[in-house]
Coordinates of C-alpha atoms in Angstrom, one line a residue:
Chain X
X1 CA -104.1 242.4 -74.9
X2 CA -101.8 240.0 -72.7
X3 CA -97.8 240.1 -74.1
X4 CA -97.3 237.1 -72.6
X5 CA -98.5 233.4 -72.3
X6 CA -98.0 230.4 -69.9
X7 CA -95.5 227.8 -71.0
X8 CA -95.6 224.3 -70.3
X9 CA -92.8 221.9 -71.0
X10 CA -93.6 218.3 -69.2
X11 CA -92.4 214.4 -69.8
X12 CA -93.5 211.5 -68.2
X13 CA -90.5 211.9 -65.9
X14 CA -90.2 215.6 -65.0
X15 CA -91.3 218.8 -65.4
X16 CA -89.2 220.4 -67.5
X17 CA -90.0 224.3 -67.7
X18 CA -93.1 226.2 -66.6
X19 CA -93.5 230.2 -66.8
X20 CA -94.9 232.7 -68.2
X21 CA -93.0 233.3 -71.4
X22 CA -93.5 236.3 -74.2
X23 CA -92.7 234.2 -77.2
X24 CA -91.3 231.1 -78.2
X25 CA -89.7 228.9 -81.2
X26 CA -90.4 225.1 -81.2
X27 CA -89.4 222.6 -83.9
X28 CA -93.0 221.6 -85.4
X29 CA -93.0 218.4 -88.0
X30 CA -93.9 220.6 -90.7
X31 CA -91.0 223.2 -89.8
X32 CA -90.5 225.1 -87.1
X33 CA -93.1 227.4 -85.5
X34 CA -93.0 230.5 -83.5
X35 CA -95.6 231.7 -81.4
X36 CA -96.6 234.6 -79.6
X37 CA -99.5 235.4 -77.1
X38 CA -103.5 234.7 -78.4
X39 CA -102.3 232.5 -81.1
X40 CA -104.7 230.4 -82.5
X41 CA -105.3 227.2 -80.8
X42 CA -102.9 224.2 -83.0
X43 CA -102.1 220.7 -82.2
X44 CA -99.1 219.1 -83.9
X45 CA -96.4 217.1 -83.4
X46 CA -92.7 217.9 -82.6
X47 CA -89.2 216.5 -83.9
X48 CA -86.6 216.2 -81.4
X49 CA -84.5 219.6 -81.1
X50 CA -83.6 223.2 -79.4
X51 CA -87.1 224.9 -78.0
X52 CA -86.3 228.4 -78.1
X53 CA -87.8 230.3 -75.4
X54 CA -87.7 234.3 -74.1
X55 CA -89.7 235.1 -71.3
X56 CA -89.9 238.6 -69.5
X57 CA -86.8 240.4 -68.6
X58 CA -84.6 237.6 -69.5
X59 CA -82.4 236.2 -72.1
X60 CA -83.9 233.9 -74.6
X61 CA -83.3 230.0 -73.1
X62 CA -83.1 226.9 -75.3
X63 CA -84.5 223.6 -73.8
X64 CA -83.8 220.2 -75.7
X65 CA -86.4 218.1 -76.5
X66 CA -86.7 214.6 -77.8
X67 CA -89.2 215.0 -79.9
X68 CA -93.4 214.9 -78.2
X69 CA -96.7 216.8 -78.7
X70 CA -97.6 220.3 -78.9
X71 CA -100.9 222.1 -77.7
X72 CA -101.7 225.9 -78.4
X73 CA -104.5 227.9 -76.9
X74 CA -104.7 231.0 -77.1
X75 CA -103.4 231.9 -73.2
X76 CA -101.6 228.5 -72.7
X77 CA -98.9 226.4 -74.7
X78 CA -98.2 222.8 -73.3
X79 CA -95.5 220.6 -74.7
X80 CA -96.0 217.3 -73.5
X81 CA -91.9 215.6 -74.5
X82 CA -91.3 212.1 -75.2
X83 CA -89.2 210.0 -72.8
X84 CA -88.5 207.4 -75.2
X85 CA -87.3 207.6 -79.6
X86 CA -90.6 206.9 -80.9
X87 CA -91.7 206.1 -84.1
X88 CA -94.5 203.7 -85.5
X89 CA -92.1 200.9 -87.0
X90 CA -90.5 200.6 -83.4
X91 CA -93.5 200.5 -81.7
X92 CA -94.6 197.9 -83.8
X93 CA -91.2 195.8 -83.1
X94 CA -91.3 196.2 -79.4
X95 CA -95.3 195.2 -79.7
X96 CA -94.0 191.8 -81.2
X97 CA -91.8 191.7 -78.4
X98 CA -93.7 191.7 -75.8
X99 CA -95.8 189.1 -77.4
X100 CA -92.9 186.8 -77.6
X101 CA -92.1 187.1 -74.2
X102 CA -95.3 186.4 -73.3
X103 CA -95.4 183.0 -75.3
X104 CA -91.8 182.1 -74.4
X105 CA -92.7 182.6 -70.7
X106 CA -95.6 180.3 -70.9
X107 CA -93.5 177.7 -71.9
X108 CA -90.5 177.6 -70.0
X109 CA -89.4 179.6 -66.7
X110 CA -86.3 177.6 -66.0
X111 CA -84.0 180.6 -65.8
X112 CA -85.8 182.2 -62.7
X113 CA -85.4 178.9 -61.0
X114 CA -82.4 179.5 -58.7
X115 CA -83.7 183.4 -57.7
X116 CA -87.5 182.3 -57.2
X117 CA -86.1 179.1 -54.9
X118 CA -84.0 181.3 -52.8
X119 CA -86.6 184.1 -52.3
X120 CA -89.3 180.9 -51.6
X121 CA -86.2 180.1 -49.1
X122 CA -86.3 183.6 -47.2
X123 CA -89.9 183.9 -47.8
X124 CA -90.4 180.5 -45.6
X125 CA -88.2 181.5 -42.7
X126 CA -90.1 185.0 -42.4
X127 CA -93.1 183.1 -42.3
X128 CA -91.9 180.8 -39.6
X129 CA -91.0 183.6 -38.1
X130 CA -94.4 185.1 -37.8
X131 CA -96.6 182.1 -36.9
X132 CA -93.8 181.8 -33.9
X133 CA -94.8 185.3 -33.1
X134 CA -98.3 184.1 -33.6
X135 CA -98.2 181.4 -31.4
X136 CA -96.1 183.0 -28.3
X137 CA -98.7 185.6 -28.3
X138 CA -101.7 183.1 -28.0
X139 CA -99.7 180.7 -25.5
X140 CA -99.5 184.4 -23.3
Chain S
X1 CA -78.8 169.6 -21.4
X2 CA -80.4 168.3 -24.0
X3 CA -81.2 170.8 -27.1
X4 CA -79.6 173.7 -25.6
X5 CA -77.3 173.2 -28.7
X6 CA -79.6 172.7 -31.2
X7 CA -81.2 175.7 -29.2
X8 CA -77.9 177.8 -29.9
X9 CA -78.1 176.8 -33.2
X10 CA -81.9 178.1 -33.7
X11 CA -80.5 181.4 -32.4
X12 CA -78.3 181.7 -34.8
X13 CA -80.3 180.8 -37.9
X14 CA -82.8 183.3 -36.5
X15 CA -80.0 185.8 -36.1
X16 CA -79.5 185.3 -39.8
X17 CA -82.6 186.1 -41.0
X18 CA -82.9 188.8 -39.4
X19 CA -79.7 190.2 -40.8
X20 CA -81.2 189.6 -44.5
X21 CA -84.7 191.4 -43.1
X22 CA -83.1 194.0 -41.2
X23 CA -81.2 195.0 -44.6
X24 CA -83.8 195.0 -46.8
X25 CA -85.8 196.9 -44.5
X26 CA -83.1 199.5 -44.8
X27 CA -82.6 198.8 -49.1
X28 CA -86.5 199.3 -49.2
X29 CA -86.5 202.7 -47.3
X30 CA -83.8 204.6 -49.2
X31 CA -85.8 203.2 -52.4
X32 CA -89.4 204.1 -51.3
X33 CA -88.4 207.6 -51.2
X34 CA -86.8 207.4 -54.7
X35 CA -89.8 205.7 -55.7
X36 CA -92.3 208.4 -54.2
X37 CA -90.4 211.4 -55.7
X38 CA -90.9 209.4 -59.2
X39 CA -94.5 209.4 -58.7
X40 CA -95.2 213.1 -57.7
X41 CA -92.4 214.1 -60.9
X42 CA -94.7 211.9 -63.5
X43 CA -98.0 213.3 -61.9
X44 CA -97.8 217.0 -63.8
X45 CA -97.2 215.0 -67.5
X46 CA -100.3 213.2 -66.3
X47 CA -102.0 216.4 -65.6
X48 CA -101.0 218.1 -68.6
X49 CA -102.0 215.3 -71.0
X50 CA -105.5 215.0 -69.5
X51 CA -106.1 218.6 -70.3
X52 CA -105.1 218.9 -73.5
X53 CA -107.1 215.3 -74.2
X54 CA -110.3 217.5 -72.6
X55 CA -109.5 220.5 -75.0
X56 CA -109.8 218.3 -77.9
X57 CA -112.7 216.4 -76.3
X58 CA -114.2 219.8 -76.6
X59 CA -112.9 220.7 -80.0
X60 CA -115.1 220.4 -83.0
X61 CA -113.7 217.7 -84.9
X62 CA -114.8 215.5 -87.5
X63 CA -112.7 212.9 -86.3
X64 CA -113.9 210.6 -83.2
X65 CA -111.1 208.6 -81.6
X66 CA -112.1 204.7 -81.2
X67 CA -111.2 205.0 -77.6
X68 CA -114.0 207.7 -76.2
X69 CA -116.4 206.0 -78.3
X70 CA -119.0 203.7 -75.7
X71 CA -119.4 200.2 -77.1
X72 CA -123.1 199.0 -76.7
X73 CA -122.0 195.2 -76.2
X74 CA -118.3 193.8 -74.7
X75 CA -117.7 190.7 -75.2
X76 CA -114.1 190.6 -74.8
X77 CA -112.4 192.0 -72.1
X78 CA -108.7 193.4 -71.6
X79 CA -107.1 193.1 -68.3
X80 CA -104.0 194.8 -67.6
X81 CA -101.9 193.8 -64.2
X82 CA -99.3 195.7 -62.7
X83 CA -97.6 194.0 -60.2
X84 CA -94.0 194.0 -59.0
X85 CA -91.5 192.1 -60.2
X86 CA -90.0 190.3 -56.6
X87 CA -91.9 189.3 -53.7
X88 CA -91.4 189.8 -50.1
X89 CA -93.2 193.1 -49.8
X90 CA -96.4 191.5 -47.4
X91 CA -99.6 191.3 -49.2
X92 CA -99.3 193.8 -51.9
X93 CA -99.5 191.2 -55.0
X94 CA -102.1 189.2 -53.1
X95 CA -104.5 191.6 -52.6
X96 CA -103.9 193.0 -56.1
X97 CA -104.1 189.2 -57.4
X98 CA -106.7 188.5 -55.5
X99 CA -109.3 191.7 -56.7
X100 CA -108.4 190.6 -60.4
X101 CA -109.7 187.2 -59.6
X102 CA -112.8 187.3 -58.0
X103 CA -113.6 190.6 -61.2
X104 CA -111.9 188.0 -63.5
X105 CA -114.5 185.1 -62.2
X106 CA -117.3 187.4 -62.6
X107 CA -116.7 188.4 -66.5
X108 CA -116.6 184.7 -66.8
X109 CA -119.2 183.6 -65.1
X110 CA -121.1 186.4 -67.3
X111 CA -119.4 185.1 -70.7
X112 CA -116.8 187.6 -71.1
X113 CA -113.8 186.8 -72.8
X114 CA -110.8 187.6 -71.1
X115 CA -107.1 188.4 -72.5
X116 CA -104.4 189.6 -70.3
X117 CA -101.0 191.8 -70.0
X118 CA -98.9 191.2 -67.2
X119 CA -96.4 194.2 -66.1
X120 CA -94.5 192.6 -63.0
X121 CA -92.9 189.4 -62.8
X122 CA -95.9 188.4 -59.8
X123 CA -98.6 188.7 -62.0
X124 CA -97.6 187.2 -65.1
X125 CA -96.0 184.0 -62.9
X126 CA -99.6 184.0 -61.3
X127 CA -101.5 184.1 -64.6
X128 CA -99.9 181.6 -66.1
X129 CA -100.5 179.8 -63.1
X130 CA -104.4 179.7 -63.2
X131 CA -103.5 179.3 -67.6
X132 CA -105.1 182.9 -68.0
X133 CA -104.6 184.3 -71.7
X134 CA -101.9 186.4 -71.4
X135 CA -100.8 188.4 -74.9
X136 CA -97.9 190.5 -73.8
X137 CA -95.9 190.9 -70.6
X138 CA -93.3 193.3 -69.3
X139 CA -91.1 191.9 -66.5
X140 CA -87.8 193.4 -65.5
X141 CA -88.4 196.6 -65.3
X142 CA -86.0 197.8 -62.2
X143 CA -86.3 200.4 -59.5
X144 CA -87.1 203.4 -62.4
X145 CA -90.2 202.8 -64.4
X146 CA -89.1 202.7 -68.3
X147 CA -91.5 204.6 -70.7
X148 CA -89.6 202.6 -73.4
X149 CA -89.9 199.3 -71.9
X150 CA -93.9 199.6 -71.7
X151 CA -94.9 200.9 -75.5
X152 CA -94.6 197.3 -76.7
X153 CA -97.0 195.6 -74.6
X154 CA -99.3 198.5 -74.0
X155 CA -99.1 198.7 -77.9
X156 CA -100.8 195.3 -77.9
X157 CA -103.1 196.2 -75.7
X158 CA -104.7 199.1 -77.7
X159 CA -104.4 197.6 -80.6
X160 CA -106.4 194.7 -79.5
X161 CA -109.2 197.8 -78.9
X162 CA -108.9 199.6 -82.0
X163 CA -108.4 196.0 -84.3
X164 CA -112.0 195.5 -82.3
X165 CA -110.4 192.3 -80.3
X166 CA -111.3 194.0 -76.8
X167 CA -114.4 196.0 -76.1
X168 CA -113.2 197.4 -73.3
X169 CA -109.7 197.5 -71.2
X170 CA -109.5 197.6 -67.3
X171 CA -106.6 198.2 -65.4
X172 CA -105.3 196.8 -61.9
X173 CA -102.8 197.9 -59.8
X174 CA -101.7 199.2 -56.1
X175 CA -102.4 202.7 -55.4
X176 CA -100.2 204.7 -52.8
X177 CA -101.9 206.2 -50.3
X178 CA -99.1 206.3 -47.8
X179 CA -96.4 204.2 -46.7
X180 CA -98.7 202.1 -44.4
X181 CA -101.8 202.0 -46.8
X182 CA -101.7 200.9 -50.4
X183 CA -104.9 200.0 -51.7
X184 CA -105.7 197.5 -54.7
X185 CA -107.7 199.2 -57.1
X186 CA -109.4 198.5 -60.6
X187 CA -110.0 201.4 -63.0
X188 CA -112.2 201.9 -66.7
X189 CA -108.8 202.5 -69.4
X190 CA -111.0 202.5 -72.7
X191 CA -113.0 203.3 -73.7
X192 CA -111.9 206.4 -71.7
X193 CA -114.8 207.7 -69.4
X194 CA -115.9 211.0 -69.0
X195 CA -114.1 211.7 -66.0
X196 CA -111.2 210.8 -67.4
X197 CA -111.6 213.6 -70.2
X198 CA -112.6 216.3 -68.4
X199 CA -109.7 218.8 -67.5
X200 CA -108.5 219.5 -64.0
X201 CA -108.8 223.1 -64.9
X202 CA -111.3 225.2 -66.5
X203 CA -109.6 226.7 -69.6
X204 CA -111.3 228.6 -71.8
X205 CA -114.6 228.2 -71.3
X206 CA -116.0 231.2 -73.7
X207 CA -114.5 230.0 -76.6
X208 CA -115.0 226.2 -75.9
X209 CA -118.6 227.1 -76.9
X210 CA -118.2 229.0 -80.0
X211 CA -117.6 225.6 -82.1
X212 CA -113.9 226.3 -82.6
X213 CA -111.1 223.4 -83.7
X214 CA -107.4 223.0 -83.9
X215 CA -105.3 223.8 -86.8
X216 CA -103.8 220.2 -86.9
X217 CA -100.2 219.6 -88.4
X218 CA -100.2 217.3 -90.3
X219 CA -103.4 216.0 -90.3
X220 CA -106.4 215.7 -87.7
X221 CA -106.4 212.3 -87.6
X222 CA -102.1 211.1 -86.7
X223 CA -102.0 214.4 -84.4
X224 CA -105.4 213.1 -82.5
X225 CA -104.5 209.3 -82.4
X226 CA -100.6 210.2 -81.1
X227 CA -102.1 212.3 -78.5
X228 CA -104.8 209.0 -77.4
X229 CA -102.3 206.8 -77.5
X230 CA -99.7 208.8 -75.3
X231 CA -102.9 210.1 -73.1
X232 CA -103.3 206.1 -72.0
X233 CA -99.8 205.4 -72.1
X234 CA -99.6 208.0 -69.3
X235 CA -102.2 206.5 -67.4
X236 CA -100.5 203.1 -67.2
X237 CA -97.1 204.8 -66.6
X238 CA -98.2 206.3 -63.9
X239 CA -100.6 203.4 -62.1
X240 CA -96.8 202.0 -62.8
X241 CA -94.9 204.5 -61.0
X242 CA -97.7 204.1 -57.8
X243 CA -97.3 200.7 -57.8
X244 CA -93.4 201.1 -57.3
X245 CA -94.0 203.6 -54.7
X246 CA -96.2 201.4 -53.0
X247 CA -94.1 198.4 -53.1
X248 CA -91.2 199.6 -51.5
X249 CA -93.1 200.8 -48.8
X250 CA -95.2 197.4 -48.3
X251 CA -91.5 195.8 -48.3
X252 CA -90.3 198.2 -45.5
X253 CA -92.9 197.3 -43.7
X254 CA -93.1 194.1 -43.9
X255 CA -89.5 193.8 -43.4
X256 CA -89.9 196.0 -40.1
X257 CA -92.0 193.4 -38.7
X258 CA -90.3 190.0 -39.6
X259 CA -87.4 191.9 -38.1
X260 CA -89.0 192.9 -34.9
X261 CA -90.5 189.2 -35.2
X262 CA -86.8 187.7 -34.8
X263 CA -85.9 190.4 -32.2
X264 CA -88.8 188.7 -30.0
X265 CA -88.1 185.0 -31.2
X266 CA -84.7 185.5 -30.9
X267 CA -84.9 187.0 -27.1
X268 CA -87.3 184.1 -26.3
X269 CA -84.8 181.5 -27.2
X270 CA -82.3 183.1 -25.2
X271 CA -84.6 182.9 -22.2
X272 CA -85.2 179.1 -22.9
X273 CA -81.3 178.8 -23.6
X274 CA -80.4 180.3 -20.2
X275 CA -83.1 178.2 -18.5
X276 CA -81.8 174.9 -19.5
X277 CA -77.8 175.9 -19.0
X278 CA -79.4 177.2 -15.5
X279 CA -80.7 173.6 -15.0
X280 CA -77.8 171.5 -16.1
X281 CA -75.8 173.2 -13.9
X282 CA -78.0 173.2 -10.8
X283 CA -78.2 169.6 -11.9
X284 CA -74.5 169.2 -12.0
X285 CA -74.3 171.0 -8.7
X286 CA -76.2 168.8 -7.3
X287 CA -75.0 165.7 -8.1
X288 CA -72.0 166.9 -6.7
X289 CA -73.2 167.6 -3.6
X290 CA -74.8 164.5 -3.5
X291 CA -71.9 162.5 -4.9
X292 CA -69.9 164.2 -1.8
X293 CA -72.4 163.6 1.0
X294 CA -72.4 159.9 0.4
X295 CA -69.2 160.0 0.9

């Protein structure tokens, strides 16, 4: 019987903690939850808070997080943390954002004028440049 | 000595531009790497994500998520872009553009019905340009790739597929393969195929047999479609985060050459420059010479 499990903590942006740990306390939506080695395999979500974690020989650690997924198997525990404050009412808001965006881009692009002009600018003098180069190597 | 001014003046236009080049070159570099170690930090969240989506794939629940579930016809067809956001990184967009076109063209021709989101500033100018359907856009997004920024047009997206407006989602963008080869490439998002769902590492194979399931908290059904959701989110962050990698790099590169291209334009024009001073004052010389003879 194994006394301890491997521990996964991951975001989109980093890796976060990985090691074998003996037990550990993480802040379930229901309330928190400890597990220890061969517990039975649970998905749930997590709020945001304190991860409590002790692995082998050490002092017991606490890792924030903001909030994500977690996965149980009986060998392996992965939490997989939010990057971003989620919930389904802001999703929804920045969905309708992005929408609007979309429409308001299709009628007017005014406002990227004077930085698309400039970069059509540069954009014609490196191509100048290269159909010189072109040439001159075709005249050789 | 006619044009060896505007000559001189060519040079030092040319000299110009290459300034600009030469410092992008240089802005592009320091970023690339930024932009590389990015990509390799999201790639374990990636990893992690797609097992646990296997595990449950594996799982024995009553509860099928819309997005593994096969659709027999597909009428409509999701397209999502990635581009980036300013130009002057050689032919990464165009090539990109260009492979979602001629697949574009082809779902037409067969009677597909295509909608589109634009991430990148590129694509969306180039989709409104050829008056695609375009439903939700992210532009903006800077050097660092923003979870936050994506939810709300990736939300329309897969709500499109679960509401049944899509019956299936593709996804286009640059992969990095290193900084002189990017590669456009067009992936299957939903419904999510098999490949996608199997784990990179064989966990628990005994018990995967036995007919076993997840005690879910709450419910089965929130827990699984949070997990889906966040599962493709990843995937798009990450195509995302290759993209950025690979643009800086196709804009150092590019920016390498249109620098070494004024280096050799440049020296050119010095030659011709030299020449023509040379013959204006052999030419002077000579009428000298000549001037004093007759005397």
């Amino acid at each position: 019987m194994s006394t301890i499990f491997h521990l996964d903590i991951v975001s989109a942006v980093e890796s976060i903690y990985s090691g074998p740990v003996e037990f550990l306390v993480a802040p379930a939506q229901m309330g928190e939850v400890g597990i220890y080695p061969r517990h039975t395999p649970m998905l749930t979500r997590i709020k945001s808070g304190m991860v409590r974690i002790k692995a082998q020989l050490k002092d017991e650690e606490l890792v924030y997080v903001s909030g994500g997924m977690l996965e149980v198997q009986p060998d392996v525990v992965t939490i997989l943390a939010d990057t971003a404050i989620r919930s389904h009412d802001l999703d929804e808001a920045k969905a309708i954002e992005a929408k609007q965006a979309a429409e308001d881009a299709m009628k007017d692009r005014a406002s990227e004028l004077d930085y698309a002009k400039a970069q059509a600018e540069l954009m014609e003098a490196v191509s100048q440049l290269a159909a010189i180069e072109k040439l001159r190597k075709r005249r050789h | 000595m006619a044009g060896s001014r505007e000559i001189r003046n060519k040079i030092g236009s040319v000299k110009n531009t290459q300034k600009i080049t030469r410092a992008m070159e240089m802005v592009a570099a320091s970023k690339m790497r930024k932009a590389q170690d990015r990509m390799k930090k999201a790639r374990p969240y990636g990893e992690k994500i797609r097992n646990v989506a296997a595990h449950m794939s594996r799982a024995n629940t009553e509860y099928r998520h819309p997005f593994l579930i096969e659709r027999d016809s597909v009428k409509r067809i999701g397209i999502i872009i990635v581009t980036s956001d300013k130009g002057l990184c050689g032919g990464l967009n165009t090539n990109v553009l260009r492979r979602a076109l001629s697949e574009m063209k082809k779902w037409q021709s067969e009677g597909e019905e295509l909608e589109v989101c634009c991430i990148g500033n590129k694509g969306l100018g180039f989709m409104t340009r050829i008056k695609a359907n375009v439903i939700s856009q992210v532009v903006a997004l800077g050097d660092t790739p923003d979870m936050e920024k994506l939810i709300g047009a990736v939300k329309v997206v897969l709500d499109g597929y679960t509401q049944d407006r899509f019956d299936r989602v593709y996804i286009f963008y640059n992969r990095f393969i290193n900084t002189m080869k990017q590669e456009p490439v067009m992936e299957q998002l939903l419904p999510l195929s098999d490949d996608k769902m199997q784990s990179g590492q064989s966990v628990q194979e005994n018990s995967s047999n036995t007919g076993w399931d997840y005690i879910y908290e709450p419910e089965a059904k929130p827990v699984i479609d949070d997990i889906m959701v966040r599962y493709v989110e990843a995937l798009i962050y990450q195509a995302l985060t290759e993209n950025m990698a690979s643009e800086q790099s196709a804009r150092m590169v590019a920016m390498k050459a249109a620098s070494d291209n004024a280096g050799s334009v440049i020296d050119e024009l010095t030659l011709i420059y030299n020449k023509s001073r040379q013959a204006a004052i052999t030419k002077e010389l000579s009428e000298i010479v000549g001037g004093a003879a007759a005397v």
